[in-house]
Each structure stands twice: as structure tokens, then as C-alpha cells.
Short mmCIF file of the C-alpha atoms (twelve columns), coordinates in Angstrom:
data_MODEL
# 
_entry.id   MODEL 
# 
loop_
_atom_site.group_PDB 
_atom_site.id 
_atom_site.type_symbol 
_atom_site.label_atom_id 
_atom_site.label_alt_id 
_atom_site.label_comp_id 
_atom_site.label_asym_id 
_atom_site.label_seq_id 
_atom_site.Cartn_x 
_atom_site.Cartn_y 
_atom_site.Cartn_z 
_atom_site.pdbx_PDB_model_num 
ATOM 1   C CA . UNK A 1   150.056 94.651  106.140 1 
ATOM 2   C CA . UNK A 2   147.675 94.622  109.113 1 
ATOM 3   C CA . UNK A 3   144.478 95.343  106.988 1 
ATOM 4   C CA . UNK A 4   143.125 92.404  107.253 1 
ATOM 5   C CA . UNK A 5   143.045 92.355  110.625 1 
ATOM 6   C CA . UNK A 6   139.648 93.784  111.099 1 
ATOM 7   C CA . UNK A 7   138.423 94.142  114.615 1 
ATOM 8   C CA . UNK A 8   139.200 92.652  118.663 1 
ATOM 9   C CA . UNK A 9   137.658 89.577  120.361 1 
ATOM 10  C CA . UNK A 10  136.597 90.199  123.943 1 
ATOM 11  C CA . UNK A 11  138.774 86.979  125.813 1 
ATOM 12  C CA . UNK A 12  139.492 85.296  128.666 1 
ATOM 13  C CA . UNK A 13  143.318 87.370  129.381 1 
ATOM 14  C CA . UNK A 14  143.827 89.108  127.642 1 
ATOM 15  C CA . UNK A 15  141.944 90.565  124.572 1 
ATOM 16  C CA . UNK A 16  143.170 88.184  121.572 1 
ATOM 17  C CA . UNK A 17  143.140 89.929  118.257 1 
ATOM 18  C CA . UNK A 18  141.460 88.144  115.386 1 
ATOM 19  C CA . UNK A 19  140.583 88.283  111.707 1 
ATOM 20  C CA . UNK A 20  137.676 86.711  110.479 1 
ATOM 21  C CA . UNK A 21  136.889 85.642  106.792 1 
ATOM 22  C CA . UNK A 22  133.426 84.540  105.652 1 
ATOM 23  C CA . UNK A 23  132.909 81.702  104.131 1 
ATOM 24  C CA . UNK A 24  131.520 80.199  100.534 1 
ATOM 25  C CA . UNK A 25  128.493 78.374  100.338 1 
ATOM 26  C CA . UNK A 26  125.730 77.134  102.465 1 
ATOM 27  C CA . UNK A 27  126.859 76.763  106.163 1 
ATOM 28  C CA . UNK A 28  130.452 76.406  105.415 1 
ATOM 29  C CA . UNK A 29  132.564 75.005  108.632 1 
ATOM 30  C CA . UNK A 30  135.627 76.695  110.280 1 
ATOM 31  C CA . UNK A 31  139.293 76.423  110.553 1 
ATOM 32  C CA . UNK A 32  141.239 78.515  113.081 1 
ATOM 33  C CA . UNK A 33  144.412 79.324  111.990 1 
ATOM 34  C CA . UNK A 34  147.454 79.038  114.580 1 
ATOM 35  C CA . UNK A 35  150.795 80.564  113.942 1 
ATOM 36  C CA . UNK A 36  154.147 79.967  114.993 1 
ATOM 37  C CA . UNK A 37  156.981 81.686  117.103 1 
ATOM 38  C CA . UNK A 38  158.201 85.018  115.966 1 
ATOM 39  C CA . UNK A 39  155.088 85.227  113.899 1 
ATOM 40  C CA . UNK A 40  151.516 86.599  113.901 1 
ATOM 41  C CA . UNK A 41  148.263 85.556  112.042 1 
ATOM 42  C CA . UNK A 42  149.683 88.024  109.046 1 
ATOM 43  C CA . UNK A 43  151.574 84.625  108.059 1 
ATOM 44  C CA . UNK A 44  148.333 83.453  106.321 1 
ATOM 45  C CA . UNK A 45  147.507 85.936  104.165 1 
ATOM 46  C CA . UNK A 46  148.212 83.943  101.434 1 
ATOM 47  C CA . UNK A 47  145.917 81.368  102.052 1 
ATOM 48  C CA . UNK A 48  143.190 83.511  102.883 1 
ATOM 49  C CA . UNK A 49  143.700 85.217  99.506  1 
ATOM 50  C CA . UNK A 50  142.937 82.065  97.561  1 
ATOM 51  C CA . UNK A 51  140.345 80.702  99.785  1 
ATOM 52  C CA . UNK A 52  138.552 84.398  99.076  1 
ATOM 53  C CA . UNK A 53  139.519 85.052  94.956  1 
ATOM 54  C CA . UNK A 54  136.283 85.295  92.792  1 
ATOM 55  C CA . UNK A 55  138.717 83.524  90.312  1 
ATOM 56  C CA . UNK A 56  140.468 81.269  91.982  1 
ATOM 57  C CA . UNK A 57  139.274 76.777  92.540  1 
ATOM 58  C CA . UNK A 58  137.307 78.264  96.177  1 
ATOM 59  C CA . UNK A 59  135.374 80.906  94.501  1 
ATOM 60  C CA . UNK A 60  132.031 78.512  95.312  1 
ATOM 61  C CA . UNK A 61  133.098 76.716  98.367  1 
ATOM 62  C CA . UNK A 62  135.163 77.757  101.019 1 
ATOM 63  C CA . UNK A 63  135.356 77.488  104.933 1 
ATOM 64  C CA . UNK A 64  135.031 80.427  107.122 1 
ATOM 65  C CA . UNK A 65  138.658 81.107  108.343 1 
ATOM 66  C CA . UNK A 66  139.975 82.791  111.875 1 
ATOM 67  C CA . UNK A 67  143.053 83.532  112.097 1 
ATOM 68  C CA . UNK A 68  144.514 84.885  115.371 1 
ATOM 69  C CA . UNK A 69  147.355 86.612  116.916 1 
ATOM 70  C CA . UNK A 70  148.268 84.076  120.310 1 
ATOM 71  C CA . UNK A 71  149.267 86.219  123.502 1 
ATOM 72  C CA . UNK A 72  152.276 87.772  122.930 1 
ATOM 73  C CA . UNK A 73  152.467 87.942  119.492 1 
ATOM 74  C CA . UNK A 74  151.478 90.220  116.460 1 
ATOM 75  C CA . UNK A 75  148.662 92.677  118.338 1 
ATOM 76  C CA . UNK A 76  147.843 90.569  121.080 1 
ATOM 77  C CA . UNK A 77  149.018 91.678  124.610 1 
ATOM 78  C CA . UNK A 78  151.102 89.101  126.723 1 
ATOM 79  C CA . UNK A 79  148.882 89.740  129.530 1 
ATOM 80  C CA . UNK A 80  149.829 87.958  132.877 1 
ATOM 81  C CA . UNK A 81  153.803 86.210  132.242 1 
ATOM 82  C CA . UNK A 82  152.080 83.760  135.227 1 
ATOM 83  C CA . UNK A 83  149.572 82.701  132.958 1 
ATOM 84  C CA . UNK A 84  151.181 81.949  129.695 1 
ATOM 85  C CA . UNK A 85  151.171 78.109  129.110 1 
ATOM 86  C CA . UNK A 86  149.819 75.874  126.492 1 
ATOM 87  C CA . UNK A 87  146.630 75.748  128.281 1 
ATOM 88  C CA . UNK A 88  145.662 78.925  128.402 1 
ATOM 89  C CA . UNK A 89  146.649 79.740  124.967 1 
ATOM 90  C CA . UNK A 90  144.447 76.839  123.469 1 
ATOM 91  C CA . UNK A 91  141.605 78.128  125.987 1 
ATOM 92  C CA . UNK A 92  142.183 81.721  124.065 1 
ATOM 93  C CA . UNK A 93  141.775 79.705  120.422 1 
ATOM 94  C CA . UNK A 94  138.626 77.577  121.955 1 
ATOM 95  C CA . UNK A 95  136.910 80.870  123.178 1 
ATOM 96  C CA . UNK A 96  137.893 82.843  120.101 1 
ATOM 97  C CA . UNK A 97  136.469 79.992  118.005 1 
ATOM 98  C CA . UNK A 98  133.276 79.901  119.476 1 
ATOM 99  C CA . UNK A 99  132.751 83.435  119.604 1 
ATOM 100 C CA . UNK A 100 132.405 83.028  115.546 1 
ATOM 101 C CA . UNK A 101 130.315 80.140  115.049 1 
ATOM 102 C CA . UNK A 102 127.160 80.769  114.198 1 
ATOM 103 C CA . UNK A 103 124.295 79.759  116.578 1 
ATOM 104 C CA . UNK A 104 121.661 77.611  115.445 1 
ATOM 105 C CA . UNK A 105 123.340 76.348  112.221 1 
ATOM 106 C CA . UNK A 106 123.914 73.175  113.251 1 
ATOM 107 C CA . UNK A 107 127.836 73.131  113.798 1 
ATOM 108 C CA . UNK A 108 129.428 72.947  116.747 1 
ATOM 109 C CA . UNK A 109 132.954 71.778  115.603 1 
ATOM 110 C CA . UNK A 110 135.859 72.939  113.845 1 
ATOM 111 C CA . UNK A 111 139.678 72.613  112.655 1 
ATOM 112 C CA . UNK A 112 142.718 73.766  113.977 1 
ATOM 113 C CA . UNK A 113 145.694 74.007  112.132 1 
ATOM 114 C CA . UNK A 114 148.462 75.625  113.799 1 
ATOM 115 C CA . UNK A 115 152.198 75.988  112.175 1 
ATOM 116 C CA . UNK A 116 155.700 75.087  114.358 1 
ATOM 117 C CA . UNK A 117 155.227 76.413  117.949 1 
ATOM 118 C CA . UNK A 118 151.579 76.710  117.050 1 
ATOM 119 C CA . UNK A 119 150.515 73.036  115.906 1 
ATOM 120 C CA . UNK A 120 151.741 72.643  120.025 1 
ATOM 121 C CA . UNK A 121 148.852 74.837  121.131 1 
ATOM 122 C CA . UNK A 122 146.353 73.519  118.415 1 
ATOM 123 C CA . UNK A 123 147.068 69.563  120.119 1 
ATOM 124 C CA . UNK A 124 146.512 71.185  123.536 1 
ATOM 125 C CA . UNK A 125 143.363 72.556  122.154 1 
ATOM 126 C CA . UNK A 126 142.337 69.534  120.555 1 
ATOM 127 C CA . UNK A 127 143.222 67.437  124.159 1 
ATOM 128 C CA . UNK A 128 141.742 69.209  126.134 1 
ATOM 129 C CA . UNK A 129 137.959 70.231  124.075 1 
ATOM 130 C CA . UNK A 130 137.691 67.475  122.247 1 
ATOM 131 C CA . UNK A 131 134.091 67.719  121.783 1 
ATOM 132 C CA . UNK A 132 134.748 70.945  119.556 1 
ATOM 133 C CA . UNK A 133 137.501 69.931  117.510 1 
ATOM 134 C CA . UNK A 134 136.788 67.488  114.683 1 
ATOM 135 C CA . UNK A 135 140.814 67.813  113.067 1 
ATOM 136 C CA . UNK A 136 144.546 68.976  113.845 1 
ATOM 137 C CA . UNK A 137 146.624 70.113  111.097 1 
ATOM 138 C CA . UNK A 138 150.504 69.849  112.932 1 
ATOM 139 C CA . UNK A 139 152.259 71.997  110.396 1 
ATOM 140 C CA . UNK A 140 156.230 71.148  110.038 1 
ATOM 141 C CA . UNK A 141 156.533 70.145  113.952 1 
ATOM 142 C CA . UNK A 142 157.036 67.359  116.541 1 
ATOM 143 C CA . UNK A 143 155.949 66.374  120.178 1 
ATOM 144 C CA . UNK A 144 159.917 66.282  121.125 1 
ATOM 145 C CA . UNK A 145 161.028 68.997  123.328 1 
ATOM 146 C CA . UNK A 146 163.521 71.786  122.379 1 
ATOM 147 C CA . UNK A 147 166.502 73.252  124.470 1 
ATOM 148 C CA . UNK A 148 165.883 76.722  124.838 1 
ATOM 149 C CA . UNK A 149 168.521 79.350  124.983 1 
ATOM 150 C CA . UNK A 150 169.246 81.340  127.927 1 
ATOM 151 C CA . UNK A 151 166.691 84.347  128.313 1 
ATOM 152 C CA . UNK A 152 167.173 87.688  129.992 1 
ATOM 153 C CA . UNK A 153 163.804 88.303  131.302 1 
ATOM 154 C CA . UNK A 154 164.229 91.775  132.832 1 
ATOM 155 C CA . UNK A 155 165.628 93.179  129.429 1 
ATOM 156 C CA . UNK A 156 162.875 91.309  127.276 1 
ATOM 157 C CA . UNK A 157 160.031 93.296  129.772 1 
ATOM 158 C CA . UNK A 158 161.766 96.852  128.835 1 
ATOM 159 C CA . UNK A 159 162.142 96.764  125.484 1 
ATOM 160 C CA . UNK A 160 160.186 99.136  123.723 1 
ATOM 161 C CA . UNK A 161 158.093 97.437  120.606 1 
ATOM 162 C CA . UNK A 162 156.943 101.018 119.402 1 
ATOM 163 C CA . UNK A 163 159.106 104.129 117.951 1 
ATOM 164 C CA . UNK A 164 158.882 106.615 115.565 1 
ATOM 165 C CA . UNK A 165 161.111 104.909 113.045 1 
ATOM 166 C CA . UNK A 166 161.402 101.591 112.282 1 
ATOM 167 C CA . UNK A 167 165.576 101.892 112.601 1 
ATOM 168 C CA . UNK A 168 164.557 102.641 116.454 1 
ATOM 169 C CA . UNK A 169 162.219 99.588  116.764 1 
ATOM 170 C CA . UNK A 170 165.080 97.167  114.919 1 
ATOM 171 C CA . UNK A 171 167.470 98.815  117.356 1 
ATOM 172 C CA . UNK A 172 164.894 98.414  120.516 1 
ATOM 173 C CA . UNK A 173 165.084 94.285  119.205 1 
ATOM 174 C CA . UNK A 174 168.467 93.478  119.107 1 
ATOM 175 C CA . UNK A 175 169.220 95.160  122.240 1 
ATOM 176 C CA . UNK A 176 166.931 93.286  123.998 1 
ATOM 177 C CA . UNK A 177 167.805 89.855  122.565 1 
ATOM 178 C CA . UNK A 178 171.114 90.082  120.950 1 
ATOM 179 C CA . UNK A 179 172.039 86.484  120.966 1 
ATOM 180 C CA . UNK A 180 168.941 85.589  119.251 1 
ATOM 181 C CA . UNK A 181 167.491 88.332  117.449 1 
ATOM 182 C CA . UNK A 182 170.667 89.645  115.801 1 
ATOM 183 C CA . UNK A 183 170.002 93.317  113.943 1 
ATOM 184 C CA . UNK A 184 170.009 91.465  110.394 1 
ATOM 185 C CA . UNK A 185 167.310 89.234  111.611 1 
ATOM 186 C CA . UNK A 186 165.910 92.320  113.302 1 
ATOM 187 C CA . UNK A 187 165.747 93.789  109.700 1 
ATOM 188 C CA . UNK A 188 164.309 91.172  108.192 1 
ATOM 189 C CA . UNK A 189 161.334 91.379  109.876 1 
ATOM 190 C CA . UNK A 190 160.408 94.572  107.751 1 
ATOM 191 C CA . UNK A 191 160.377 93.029  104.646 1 
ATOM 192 C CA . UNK A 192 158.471 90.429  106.518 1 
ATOM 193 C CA . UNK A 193 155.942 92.310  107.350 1 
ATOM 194 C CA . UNK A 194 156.715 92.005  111.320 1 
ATOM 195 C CA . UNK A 195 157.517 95.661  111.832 1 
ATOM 196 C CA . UNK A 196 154.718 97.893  110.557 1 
ATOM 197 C CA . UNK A 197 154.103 101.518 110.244 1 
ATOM 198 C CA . UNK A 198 150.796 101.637 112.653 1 
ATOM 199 C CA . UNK A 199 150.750 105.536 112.204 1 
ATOM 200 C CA . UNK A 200 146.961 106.803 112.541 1 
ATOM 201 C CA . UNK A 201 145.566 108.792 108.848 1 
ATOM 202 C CA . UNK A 202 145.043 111.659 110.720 1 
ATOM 203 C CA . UNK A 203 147.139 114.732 109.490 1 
ATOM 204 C CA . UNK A 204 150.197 115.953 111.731 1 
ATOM 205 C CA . UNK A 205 149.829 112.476 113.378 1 
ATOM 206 C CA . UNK A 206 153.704 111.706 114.172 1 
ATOM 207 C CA . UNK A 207 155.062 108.129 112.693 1 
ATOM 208 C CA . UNK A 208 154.415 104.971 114.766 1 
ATOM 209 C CA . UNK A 209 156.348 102.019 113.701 1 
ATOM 210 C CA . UNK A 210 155.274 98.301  115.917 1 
ATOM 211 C CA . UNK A 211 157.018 95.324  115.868 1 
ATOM 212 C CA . UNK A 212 154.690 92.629  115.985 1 
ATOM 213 C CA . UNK A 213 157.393 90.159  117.389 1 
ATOM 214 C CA . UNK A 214 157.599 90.471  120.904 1 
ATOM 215 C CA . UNK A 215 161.042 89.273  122.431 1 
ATOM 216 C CA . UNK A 216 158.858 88.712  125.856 1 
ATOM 217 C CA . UNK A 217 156.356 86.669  124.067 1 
ATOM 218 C CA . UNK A 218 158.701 85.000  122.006 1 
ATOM 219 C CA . UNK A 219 160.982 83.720  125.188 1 
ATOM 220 C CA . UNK A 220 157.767 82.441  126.990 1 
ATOM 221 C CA . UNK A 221 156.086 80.326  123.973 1 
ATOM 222 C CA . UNK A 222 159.847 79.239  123.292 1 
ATOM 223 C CA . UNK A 223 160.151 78.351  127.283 1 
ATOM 224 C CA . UNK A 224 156.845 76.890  127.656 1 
ATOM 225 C CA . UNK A 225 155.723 75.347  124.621 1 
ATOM 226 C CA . UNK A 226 158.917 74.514  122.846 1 
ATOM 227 C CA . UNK A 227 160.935 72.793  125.790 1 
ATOM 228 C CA . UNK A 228 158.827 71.211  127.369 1 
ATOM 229 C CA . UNK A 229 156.434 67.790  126.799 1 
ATOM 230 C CA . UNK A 230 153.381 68.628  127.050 1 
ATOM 231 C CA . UNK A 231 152.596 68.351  123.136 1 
ATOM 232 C CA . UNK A 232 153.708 64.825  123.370 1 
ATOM 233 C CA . UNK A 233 151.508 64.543  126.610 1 
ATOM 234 C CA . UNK A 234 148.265 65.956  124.020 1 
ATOM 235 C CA . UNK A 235 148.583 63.262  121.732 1 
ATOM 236 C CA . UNK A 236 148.482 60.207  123.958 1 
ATOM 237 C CA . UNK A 237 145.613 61.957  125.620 1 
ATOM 238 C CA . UNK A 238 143.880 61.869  122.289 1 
ATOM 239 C CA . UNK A 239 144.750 58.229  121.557 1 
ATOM 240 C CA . UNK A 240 143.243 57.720  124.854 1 
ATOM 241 C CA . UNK A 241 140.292 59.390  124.251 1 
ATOM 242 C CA . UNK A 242 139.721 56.887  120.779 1 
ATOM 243 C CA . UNK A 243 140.566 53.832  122.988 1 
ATOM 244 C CA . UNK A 244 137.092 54.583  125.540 1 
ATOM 245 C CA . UNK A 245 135.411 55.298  121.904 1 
ATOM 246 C CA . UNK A 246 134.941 58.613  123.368 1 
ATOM 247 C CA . UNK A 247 134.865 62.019  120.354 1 
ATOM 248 C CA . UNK A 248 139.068 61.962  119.415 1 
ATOM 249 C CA . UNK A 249 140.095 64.453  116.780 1 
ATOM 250 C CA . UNK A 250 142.302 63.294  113.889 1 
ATOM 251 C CA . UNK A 251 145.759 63.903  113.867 1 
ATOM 252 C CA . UNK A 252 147.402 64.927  111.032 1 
ATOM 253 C CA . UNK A 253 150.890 65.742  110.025 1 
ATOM 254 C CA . UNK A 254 151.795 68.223  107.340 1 
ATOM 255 C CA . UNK A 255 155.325 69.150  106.611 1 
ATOM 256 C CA . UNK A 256 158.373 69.588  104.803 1 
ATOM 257 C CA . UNK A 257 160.517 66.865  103.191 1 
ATOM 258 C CA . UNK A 258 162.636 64.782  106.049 1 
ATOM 259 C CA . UNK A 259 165.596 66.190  103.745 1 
ATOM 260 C CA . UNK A 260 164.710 69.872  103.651 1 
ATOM 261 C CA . UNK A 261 166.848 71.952  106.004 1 
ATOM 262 C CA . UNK A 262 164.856 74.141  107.124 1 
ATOM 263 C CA . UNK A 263 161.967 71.464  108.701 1 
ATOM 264 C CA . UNK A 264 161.391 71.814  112.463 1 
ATOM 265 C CA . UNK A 265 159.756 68.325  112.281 1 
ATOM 266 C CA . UNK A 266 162.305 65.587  113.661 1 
ATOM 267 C CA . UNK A 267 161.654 61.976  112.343 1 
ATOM 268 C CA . UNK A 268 163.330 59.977  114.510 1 
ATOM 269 C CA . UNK A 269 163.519 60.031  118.579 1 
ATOM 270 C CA . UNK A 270 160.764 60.769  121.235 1 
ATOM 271 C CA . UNK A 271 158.064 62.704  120.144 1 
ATOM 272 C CA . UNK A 272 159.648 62.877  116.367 1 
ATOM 273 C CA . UNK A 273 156.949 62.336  113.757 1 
ATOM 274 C CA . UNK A 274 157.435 58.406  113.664 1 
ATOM 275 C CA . UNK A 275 156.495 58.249  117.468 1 
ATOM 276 C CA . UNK A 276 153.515 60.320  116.918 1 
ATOM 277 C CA . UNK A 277 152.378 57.953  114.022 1 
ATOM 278 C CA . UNK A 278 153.155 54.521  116.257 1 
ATOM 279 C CA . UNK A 279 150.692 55.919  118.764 1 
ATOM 280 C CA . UNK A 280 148.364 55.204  116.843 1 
ATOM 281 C CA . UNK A 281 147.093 52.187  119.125 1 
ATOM 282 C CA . UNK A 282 143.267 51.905  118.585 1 
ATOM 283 C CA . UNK A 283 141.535 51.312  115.379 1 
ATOM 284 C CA . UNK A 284 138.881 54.294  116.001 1 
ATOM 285 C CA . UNK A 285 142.124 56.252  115.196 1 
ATOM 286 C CA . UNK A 286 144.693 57.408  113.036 1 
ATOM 287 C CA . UNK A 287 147.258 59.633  112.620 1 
ATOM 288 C CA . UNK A 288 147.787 60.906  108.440 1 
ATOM 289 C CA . UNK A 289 151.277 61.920  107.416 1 
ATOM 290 C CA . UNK A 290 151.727 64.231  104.568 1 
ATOM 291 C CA . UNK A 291 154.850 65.225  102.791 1 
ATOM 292 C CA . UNK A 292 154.507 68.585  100.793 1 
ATOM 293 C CA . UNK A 293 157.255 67.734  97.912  1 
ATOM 294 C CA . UNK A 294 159.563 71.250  97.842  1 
ATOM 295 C CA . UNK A 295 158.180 72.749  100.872 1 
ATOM 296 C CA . UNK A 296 160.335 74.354  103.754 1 
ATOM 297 C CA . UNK A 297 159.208 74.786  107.396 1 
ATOM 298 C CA . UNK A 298 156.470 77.321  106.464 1 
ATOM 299 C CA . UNK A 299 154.729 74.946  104.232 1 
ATOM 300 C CA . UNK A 300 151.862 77.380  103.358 1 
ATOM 301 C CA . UNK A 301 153.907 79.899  102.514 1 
ATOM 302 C CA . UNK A 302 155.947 77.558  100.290 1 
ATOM 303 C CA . UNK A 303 153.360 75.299  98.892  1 
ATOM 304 C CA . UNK A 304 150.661 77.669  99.236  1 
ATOM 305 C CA . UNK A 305 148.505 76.642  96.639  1 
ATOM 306 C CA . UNK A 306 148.979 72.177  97.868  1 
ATOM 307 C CA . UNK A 307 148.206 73.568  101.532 1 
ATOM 308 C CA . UNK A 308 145.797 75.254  100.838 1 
ATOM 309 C CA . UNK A 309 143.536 73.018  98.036  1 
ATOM 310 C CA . UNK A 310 144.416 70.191  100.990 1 
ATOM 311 C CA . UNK A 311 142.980 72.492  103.585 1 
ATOM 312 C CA . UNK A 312 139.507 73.020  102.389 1 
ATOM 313 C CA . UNK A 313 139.349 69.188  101.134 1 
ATOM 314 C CA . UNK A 314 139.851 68.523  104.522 1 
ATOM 315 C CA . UNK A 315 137.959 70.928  106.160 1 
ATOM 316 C CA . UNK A 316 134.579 70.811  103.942 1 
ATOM 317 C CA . UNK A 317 134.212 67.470  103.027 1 
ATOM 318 C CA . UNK A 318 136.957 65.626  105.604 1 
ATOM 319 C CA . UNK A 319 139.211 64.050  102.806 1 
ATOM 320 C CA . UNK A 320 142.144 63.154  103.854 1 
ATOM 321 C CA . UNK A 321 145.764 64.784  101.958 1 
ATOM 322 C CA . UNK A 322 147.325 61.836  100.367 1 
ATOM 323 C CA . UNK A 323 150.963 60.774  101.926 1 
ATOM 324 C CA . UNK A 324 153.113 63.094  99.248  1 
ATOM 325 C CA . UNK A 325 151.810 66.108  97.871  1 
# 
């Protein structure tokens, strides 16, 4: 499952691990992938598979793709607890981004499109480097903030993500987190590719089995991206940025049906989609809404084959996905 994740990128704190996909064409642009809480940069597999098939509508043009693992999650370590926020985590995308453009060829931009917790870091990013990020895909998410349940710290910081079975590492989870990460959920992750076997080839090596959630990592992004404002406080610092004509990324909005249960993106109240779409105050710019028709809250993994066809419209050529999809 972790194949594809080919190599370490040298970071601020700590070392963020990264996959990076060539792309089609001549000088092709490129789109960082974010992911979302409880998740790692496994969760776009399926759009890097059809961006890369010799077969498939990308086979002659496609953008480079990074996809990451944010602190905390999948490979990456959590590093310092003091210095997890959404500014530091959007720093780790900015560096990681720049570390794989390619010098000299004339680009010095890119998109971001993060998923849930993870569109929250890509409008940090965007907000604060503005000059390096042309778009924001929000995948399935809001600006309003989120009531987050009661952590135990101290029991998050000892559990144990690696054992020799994978029973052990479920086990290690829901002891750690019961209220949340029940031993059913804990299970799932398996067949969600979240708890791998990271055993080495070498012969008499014992089995390794890692969870790639972190309960620790999963409590802080929860605690201080989720609940708190400062998505909301991204966006108007964009709109402000288009108001004194100065470089704004675009905005846009991808998710599930306003009906669908399992959407994470709120219409109504503050910071629900139709408050980020009325701040939309100055005529240099916009924010697009999309619907994907049939989609739940992991609308590449749902719609893969919409998200993706409206990812590298936008990102190669900047056209905009249409309001229903």
C-alpha cells in the first residue's frame, strides 16, 4: 500500500514524507495533494493512477502531482506537539512544494487541493504565500469551527503505532482512544489501507505492522485545525488580498451533495459554504462552487474519475469545474 511512497523530503520539523509523480507533457504545472484527518497521502492513489495510465484521457497531458503525509499522519513524525498549528503545517506543504519545482522552467506557482481537515491547511497555505499559489481546491469542508471531543493527551503520547501483528496495533488504537477510535473502526483501517505490514524483505526479519493513523496527530489537527477559526480567518485574508489588487488565489469549493450524509461541508451558518461564497466582495475575485452529483465526503474517492478530469482542467489550462458535476 505504501509503494508509492517513494523517498523523504528534508523539512522545516520535522522530515515530511512525500510522493512525487512526474508529469505529461512539456513543463506540466503542479498540484500538491492535502489529505484529511485520520488519513495519509495513500488516499489519492486513485487519482494518481489515472493521471499516470498510458490508456487512460491523461496519457498526453498531465500535471506533476505531490502528495504528502502532514505531521502526524501516515509516515510523517508529529515532531514538536508545541508546534503543530495550521501555520506550520502549510509552511511544511509550501517548502515541500518548492523543493519539486523545477528551477529555471519558468513556474513558480502551483495548486493545492487539500480534502476535509486538509482543504483548512491548503487556505492557510494559500493566505499566507500567496505569491506561490495560483488555486485552492476545498474538498467537502467549511470555514465553521468544530467541537472537539475530550482528548486524553498522556494516553494518545504512549500508544504504541508499531507491533508485530496487526491485532496488537488495532488493540494499541482503541486503547488509546476508545471513545473515538472504537476497535471496529480500529479494524477498518486494515482494509483501508491505514495499518500496513512495514516488515523489511530481508529473511528472518520478524513482522512489523504500522498504523499510519496516529491518535496524537489525529487529536492535535482535530484541536487545532478543526475547532478553531482560523480557516475562516484565511479566506477573508484572501478576499483582502484581491481588494489591494494584490496576487489572490481562487477559491474553489468541491463537495458532496448538501443532501448526502456523509458531507463535512455545512451550507448554512458562519463559515458554512454560503458565507464563504458571499465573501466574495471584490470583482478581481471569486469563489466557484461545485457539486459532484453522488459523491460522499471523500469526493475523489467517490467520483474519482469527475475529480479527477476537473483537476487537471483546472490545473493545466485553469478552467473552471462547472456548478454540478
Amino acid at each position: 500500500a505504501r509503494a508509492m511512497l517513494r523517498g523523504a523530503i528534508a523539512m522545516a520539523v520535522p522530515n515530511v514524507r512525500a510522493s512525487f509523480q512526474a508529469g505529461k507533457g512539456a513543463n506540466p504545472p503542479l498540484v500538491v495533494l492535502v489529505h484529511g484527518l485520520e488519513s495519509h497521502s495513500g488516499t489519492w492513489d486513485a487519482v494518481r493512477a489515472r493521471c499516470a495510465s498510458p490508456d487512460g484521457p491523461h496519457r498526453d497531458r498531465a500535471p506533476a502531482i505531490l502528495a504528502l503525509d502532514l505531521r502526524g499522519h501516515g509516515l510523517t513524525p508529529l515532531g514538536d506537539e508545541d508546534d503543530f498549528s495550521p501555520a506550520a503545517l502549510a509552511a511544511d506543504v509550501v517548502a515541500c512544494a518548492r523543493a519539486h519545482m523545477t528551477p529555471g522552467a519558468g513556474r513558480d506557482t502551483f495548486t493545492i487541493v487539500g480534502h476535509s481537515m486538509g482543504s483548512r491547511v491548503a487556505l492557510r497555505a494559500a493566505a499566507d504565500f500567496p505569491e506561490s499559489v495560483d488555486h485552492v481546491v476545498v474538498e467537502d469542508m467549511d470555514c465553521s469551527i468544530r467541537s472537539a471531543p475530550k482528548f486524553d493527551h498522556d494516553a494518545l503520547r504512549r500508544c504504541v503505532l508499531t507491533a508485530p501483528t496487526r491485532e496488537e496495533v488495532v488493540a494499541n488504537l482503541a486503547a488509546a482512544m476508545p471513545d473515538v477510535m472504537t476497535r471496529e473502526r480500529c479494524e477498518g483501517y486494515v482494509a483501508r489501507g491505514r495499518i500496513v505490514d512495514t516488515s523489511g524483505s530481508s529473511a528472518g526479519e520478524k513482522p512489523r505492522w504500522t498504523s499510519l493513523v496516529n491518535p496524537l496527530g489525529y487529536a492535535l489537527a482535530y484541536e487545532r485545525v478543526l475547532a478553531v477559526d482560523d480557516a475562516a480567518l484565511a479566506v477573508k485574508q484572501i478576499e483582502r488580498f484581491a481588494a489591494m489588487r494584490k496576487p489572490a488565489p481562487v477559491v474553489h469549493l468541491w463537495r458532496a451533495p448538501y443532501d448526502e450524509p456523509t458531507t463535512c461541508a455545512r451550507k448554512d451558518g458562519l463559515g458554512g459554504v454560503e458565507w464563504i461564497l458571499k465573501r466574495d466582495g471584490s470583482s478581481e475575485w471569486a469563489v466557484r462552487d461545485c457539486a459532484f452529483e453522488g459523491a460522499e465526503h471523500s469526493v475523489h474517492n467517490t467520483r474519482t474519475e469527475a475529480f479527477t478530469d476537473a483537476m487537471v482542467a483546472l490545473v493545466m489550462d485553469g478552467t473552471d469545474a462547472p456548478g454540478r458535476l
